[in-house]
mmCIF file of C-alpha atoms and ligand atoms in Angstrom:
data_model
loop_
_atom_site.group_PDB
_atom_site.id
_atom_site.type_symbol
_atom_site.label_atom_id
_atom_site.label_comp_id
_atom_site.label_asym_id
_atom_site.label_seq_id
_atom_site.Cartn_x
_atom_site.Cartn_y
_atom_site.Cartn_z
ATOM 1 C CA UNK A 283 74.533 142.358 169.688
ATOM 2 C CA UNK A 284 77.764 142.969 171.796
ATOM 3 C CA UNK A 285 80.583 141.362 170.973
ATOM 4 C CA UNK A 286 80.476 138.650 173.772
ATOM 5 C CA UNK A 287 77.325 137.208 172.250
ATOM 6 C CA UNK A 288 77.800 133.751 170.974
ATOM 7 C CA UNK A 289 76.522 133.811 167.376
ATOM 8 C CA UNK A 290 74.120 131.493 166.857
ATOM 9 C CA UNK A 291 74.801 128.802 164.186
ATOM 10 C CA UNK A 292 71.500 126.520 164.404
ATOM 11 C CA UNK A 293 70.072 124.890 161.258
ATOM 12 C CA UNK A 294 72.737 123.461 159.795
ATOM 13 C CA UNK A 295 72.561 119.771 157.820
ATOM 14 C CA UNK A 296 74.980 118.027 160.085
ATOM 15 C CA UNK A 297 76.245 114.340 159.796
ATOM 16 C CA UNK A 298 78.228 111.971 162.148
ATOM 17 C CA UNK A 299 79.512 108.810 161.099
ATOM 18 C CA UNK A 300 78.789 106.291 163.426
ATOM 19 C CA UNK A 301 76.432 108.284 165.356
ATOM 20 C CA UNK A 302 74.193 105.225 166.882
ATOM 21 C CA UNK A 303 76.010 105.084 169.901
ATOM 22 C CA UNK A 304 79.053 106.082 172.746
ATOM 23 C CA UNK A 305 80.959 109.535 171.042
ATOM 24 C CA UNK A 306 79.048 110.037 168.369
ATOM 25 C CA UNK A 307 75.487 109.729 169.528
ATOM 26 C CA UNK A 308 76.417 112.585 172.163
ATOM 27 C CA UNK A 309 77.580 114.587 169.936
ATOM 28 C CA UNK A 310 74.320 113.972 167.903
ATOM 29 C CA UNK A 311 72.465 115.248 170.708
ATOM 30 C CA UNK A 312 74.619 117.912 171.389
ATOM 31 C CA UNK A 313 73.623 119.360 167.543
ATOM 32 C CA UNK A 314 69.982 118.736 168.372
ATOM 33 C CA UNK A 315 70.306 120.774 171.123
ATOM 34 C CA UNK A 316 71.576 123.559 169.391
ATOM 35 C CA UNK A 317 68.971 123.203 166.589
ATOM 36 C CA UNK A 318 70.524 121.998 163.788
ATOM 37 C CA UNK A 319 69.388 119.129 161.300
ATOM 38 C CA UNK A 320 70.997 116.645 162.790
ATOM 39 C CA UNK A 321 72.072 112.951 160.739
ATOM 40 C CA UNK A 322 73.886 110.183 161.862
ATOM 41 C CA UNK A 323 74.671 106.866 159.911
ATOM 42 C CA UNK A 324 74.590 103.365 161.948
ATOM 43 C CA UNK A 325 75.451 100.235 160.819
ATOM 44 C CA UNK A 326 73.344 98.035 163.314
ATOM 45 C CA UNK A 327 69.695 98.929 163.587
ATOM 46 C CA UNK A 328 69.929 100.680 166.730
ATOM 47 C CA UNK A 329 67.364 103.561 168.891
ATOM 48 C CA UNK A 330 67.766 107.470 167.878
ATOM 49 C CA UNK A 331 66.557 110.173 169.920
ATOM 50 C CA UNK A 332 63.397 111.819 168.153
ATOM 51 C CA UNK A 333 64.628 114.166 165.448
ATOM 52 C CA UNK A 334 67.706 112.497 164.431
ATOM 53 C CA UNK A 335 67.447 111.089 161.189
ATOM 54 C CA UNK A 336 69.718 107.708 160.914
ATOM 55 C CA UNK A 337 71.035 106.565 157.396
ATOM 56 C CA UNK A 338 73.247 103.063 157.148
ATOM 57 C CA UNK A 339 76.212 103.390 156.076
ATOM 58 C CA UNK A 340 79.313 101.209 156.323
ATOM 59 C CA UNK A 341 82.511 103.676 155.838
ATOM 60 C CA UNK A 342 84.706 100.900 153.984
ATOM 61 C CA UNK A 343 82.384 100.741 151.059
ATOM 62 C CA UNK A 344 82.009 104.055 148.786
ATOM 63 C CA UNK A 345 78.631 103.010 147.433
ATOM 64 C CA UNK A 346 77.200 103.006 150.749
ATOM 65 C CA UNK A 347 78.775 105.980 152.222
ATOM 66 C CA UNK A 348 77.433 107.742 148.450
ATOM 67 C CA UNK A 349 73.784 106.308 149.180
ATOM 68 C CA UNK A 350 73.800 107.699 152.794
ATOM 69 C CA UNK A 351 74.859 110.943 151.833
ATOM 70 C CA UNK A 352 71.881 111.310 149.035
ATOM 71 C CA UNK A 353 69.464 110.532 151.742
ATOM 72 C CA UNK A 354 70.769 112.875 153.939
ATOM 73 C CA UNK A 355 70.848 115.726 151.049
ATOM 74 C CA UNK A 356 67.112 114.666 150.081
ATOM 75 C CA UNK A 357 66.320 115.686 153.705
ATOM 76 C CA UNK A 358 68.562 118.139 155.079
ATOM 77 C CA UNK A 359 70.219 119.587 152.101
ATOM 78 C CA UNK A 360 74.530 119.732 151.891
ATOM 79 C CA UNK A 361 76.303 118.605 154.552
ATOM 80 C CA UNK A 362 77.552 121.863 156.004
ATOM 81 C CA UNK A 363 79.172 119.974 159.454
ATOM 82 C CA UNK A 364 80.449 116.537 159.100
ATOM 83 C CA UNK A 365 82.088 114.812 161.582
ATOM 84 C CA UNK A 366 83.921 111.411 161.186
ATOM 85 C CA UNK A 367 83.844 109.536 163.850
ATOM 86 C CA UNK A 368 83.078 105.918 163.328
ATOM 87 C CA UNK A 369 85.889 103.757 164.404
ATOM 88 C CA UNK A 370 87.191 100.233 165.669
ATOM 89 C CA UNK A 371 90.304 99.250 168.062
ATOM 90 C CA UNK A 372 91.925 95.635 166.934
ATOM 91 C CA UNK A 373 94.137 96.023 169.685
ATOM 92 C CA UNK A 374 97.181 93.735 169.854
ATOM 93 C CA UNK A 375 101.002 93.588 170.078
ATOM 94 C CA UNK A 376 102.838 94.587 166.978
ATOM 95 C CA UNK A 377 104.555 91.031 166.988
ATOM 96 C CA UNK A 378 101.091 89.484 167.325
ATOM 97 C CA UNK A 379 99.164 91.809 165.031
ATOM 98 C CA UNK A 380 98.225 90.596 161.809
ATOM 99 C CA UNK A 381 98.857 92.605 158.352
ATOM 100 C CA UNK A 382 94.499 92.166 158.544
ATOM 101 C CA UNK A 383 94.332 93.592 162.202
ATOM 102 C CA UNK A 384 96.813 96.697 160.417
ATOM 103 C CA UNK A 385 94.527 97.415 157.736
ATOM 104 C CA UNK A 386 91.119 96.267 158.566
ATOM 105 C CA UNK A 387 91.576 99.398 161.475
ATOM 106 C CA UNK A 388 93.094 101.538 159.050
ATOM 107 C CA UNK A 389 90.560 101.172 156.375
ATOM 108 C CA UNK A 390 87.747 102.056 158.931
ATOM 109 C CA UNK A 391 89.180 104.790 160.704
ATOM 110 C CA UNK A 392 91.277 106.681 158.380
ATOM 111 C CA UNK A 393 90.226 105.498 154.511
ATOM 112 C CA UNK A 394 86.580 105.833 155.969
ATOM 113 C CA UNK A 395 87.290 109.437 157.242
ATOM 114 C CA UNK A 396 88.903 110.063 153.734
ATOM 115 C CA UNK A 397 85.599 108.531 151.825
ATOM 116 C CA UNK A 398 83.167 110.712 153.855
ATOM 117 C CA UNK A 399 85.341 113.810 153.741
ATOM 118 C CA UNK A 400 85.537 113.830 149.661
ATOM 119 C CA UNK A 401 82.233 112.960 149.233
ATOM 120 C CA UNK A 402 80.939 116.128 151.497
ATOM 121 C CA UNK A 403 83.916 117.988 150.212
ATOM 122 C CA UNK A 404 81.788 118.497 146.911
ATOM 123 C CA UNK A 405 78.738 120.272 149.053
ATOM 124 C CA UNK A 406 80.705 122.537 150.947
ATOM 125 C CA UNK A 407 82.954 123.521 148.158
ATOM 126 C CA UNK A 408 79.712 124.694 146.094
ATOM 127 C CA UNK A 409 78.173 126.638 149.350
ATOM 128 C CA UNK A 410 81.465 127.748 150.104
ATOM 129 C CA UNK A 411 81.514 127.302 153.671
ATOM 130 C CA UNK A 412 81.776 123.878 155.801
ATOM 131 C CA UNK A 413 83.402 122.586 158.945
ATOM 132 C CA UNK A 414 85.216 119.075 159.280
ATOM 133 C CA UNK A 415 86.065 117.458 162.427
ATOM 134 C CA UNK A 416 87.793 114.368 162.593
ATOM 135 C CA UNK A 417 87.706 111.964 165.351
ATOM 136 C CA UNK A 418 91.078 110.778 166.491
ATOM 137 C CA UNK A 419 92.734 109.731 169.757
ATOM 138 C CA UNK A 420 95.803 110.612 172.487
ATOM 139 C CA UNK A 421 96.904 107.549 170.973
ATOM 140 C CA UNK A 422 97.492 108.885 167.599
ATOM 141 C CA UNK A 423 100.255 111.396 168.558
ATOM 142 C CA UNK A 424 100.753 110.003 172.048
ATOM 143 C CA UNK A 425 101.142 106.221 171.443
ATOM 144 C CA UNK A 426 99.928 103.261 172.886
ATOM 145 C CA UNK A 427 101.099 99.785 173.150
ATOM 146 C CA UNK A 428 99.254 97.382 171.581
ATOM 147 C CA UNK A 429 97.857 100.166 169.302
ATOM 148 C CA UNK A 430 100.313 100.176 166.417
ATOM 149 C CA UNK A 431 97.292 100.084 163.606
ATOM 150 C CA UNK A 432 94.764 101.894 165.861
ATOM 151 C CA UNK A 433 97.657 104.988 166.344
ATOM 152 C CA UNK A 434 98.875 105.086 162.597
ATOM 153 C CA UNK A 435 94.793 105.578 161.939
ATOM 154 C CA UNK A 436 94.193 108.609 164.205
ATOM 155 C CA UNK A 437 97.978 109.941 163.813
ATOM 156 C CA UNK A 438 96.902 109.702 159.975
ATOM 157 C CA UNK A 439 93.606 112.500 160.342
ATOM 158 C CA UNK A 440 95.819 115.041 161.743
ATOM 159 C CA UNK A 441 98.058 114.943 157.993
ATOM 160 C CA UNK A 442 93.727 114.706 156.308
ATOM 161 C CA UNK A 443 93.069 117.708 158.616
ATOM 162 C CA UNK A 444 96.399 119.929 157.859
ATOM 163 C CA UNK A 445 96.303 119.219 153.977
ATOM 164 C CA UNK A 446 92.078 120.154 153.473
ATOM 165 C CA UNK A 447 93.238 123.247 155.338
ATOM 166 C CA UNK A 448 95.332 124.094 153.134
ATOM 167 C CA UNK A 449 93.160 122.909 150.058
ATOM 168 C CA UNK A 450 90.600 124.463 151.216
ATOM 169 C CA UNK A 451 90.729 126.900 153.655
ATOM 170 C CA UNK A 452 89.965 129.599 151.124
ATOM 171 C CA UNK A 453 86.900 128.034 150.620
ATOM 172 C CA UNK A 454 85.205 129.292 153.889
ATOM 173 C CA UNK A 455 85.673 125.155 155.050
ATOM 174 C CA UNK A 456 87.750 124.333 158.385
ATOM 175 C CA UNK A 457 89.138 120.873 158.913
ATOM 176 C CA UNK A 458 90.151 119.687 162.711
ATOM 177 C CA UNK A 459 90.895 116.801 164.931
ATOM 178 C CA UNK A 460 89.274 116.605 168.167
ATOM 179 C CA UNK A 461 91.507 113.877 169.969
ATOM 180 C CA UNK A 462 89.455 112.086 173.333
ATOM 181 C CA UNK A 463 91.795 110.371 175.951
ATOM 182 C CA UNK A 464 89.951 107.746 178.115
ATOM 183 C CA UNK A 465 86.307 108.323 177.276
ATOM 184 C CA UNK A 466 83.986 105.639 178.979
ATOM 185 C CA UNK A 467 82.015 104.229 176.018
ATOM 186 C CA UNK A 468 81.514 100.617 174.766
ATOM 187 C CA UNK A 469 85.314 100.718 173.174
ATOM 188 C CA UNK A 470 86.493 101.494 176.588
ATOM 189 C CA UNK A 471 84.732 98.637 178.777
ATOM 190 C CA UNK A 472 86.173 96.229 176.490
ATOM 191 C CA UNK A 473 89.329 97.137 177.963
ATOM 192 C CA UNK A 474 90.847 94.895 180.763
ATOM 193 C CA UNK A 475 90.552 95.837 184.300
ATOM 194 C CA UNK A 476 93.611 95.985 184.770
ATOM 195 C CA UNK A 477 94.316 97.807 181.880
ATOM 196 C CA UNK A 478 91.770 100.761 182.869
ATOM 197 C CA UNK A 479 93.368 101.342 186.127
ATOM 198 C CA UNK A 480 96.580 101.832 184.261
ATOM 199 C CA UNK A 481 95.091 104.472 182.220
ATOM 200 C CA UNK A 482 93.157 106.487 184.963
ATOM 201 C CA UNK A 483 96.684 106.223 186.879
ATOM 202 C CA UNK A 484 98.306 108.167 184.135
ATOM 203 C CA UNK A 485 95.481 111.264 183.539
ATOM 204 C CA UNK A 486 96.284 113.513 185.554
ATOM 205 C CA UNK A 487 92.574 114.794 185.985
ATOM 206 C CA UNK A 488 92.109 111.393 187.921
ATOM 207 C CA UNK A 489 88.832 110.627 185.909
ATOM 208 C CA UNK A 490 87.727 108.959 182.465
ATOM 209 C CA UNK A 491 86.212 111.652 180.666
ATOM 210 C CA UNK A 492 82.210 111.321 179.537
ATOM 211 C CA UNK A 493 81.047 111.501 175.342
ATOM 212 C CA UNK A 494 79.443 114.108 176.335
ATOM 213 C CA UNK A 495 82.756 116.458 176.988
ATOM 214 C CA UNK A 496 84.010 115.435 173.910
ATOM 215 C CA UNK A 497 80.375 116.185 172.282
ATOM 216 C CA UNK A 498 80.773 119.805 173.650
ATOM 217 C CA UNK A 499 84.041 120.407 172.245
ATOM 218 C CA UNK A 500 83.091 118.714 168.966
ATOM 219 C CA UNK A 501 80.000 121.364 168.447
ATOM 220 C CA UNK A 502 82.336 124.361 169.366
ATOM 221 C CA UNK A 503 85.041 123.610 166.853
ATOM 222 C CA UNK A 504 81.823 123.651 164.569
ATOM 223 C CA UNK A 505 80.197 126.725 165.955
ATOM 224 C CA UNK A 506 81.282 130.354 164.321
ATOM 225 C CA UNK A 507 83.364 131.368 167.165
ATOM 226 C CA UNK A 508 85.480 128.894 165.884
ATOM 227 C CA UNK A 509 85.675 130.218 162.720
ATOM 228 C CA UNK A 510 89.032 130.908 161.906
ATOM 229 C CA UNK A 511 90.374 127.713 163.674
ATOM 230 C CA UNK A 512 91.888 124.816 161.285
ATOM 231 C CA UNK A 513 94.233 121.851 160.930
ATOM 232 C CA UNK A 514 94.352 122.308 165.004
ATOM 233 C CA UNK A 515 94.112 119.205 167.478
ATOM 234 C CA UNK A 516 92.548 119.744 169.965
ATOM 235 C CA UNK A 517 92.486 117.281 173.244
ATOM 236 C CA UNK A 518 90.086 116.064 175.385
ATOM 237 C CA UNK A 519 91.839 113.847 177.895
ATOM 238 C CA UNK A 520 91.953 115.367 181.027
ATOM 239 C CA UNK A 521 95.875 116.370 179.985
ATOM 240 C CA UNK A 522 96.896 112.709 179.318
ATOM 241 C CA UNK A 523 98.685 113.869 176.326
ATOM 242 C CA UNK A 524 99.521 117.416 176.893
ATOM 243 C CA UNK A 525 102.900 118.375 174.604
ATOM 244 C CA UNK A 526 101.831 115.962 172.165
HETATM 245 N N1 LIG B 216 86.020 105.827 173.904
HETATM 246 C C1 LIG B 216 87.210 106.377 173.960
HETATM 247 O O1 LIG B 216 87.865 106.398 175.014
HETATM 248 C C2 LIG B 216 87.820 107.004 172.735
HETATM 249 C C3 LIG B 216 89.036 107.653 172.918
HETATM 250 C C4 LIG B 216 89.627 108.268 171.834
HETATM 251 C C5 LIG B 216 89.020 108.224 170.600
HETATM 252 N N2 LIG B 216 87.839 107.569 170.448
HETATM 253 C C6 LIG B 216 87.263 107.560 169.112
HETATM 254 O O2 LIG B 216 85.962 108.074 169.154
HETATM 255 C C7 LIG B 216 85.166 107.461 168.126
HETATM 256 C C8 LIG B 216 83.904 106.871 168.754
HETATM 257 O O3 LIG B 216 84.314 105.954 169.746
HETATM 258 P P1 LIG B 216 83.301 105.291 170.801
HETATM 259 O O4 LIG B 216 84.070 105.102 172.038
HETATM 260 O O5 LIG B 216 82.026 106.019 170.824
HETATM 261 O O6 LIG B 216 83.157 103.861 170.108
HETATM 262 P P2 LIG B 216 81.945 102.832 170.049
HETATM 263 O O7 LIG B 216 81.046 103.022 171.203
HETATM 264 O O8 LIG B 216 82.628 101.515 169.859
HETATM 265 O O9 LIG B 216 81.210 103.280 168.697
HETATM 266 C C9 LIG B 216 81.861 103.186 167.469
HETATM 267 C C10 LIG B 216 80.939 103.708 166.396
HETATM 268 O O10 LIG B 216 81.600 103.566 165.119
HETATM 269 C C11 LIG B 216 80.717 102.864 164.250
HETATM 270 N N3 LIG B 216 81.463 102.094 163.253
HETATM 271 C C12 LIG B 216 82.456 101.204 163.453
HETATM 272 N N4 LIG B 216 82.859 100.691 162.276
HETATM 273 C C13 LIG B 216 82.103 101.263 161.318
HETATM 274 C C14 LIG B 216 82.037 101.145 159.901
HETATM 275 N N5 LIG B 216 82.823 100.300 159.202
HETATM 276 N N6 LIG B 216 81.133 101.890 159.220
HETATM 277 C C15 LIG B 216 80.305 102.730 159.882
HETATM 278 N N7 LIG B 216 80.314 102.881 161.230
HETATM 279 C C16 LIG B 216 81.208 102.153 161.933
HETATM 280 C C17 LIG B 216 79.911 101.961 165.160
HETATM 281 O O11 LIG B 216 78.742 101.519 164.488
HETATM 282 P P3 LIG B 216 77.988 100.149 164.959
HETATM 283 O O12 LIG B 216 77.163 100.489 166.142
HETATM 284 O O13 LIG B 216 77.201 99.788 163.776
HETATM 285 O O14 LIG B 216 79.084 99.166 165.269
HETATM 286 C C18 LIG B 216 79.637 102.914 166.320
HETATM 287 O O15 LIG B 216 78.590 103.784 165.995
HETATM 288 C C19 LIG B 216 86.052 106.410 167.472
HETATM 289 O O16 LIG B 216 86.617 106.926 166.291
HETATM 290 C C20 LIG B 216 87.136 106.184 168.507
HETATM 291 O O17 LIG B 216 88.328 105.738 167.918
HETATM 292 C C21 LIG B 216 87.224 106.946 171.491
#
């Protein structure tokens, strides 16, 4: 094989949180693709493609996120490649937002990413080898108005990301955040009007990036070429938040 050739990294038991729809449902199908053993949990009964196998799980309770994860075992075996990206926008000005809208969005997004990462943690500790990607946003190290709760969230995986390096990074595991700018799922068309062509006025690529870029990127961070990559962030946003 010459150097060049990608080496493949197919078969893997891979999970996404909140992989029924939008991000993580391409990114689902992107591990299909490359033949892995592909999971997702859901929280709504919703349509997988063939060959994904969908466990429910709701990220703010342990015992469900623990029940998930021993279906997903039974079938696929360890978790090798998780990646948390389940998450919800309560977006609303800090003098309006509520001390609920704060921590209802941080208990999702960033406790949730904490619950799933420890409880694969154990799995890829005892096969000594695993790759973590974490969901977050431009608006984590970028800001946003409006976002005060949704930013602390995704700010909050890059300090999960840096300290698992460090934990364990000797373990053969990588930890990284992937962070999407404008990426046109359902969390996007929620979005006023007028508030979408304020965003596509500031990326500099002049277009609202598809799941499926961010899918791409998602499965290389996990892929062996990436192998000696960790605690990076790495942006999808069509340079929105370049130099942050
Ligand atoms: N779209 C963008 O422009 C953009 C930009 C930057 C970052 N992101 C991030 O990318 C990720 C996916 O976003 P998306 O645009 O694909 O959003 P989406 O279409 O709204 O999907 C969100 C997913 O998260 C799941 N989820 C929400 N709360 C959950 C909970 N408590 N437990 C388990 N699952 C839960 C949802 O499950 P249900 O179907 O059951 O509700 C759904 O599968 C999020 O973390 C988001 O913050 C998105």
């Amino acid at each position: 094989m010459s150097e060049a050739t990608p080496a493949p990294s197919t078969g893997r038991s891979v999970l996404i949180t909140g992989g029924n729809r939008g991000i993580g449902l391409a990114i689902a199908k992107a591990f299909l693709a490359n033949g892995d053993k592909v999971a997702v949990t859901y929280r709504s009964e919703s349509e997988l493609p063939d060959g994904v196998l969908g466990v429910q799980a709701d990220v703010t309770d342990q015992a469900s996120v623990d029940a998930a994860f021993t279906a997903v075992e039974a079938a696929h075996g360890p978790v090798e490649v998780l990646v948390a990206n389940a998450g919800i926008t309560k977006d609303t000005l800090l003098m309006r937002m509520s001390e609920d809208d704060f921590t209802s969005v941080i208990d999702t997004n960033l406790t949730g990413a904490f619950r799933v990462i420890k409880r694969a943690s154990k799995g890829m500790i005892r096969l000594r080898k695993g790759r973590v990607v974490l969901i977050s946003s431009v608006s984590g190290l970028y800001g946003a108005p409006g976002q005060v709760n949704y930013s602390a969230s995704k700010a909050g995986m890059v300090g999960i990301a840096r300290s698992l390096t460090r934990e364990l990074g000797s373990r053969g595991i990588t930890a990284n955040v992937v962070a999407p700018g404008f990426i046109t799922t359902d969390m996007t068309a929620e979005l006023p009007a007028e508030t979408q062509k304020q965003y596509l006025a500031s990326v500099p690529a002049a277009r609202f990036g598809s799941a499926d870029e961010v899918a791409k990127v998602v499965r290389w961070i996990s892929s062996d070429e990436a192998g000696y990559i960790s605690g990076a962030v790495i942006p999808v946003d069509g340079g929105l938040g370049m130099g942050h």
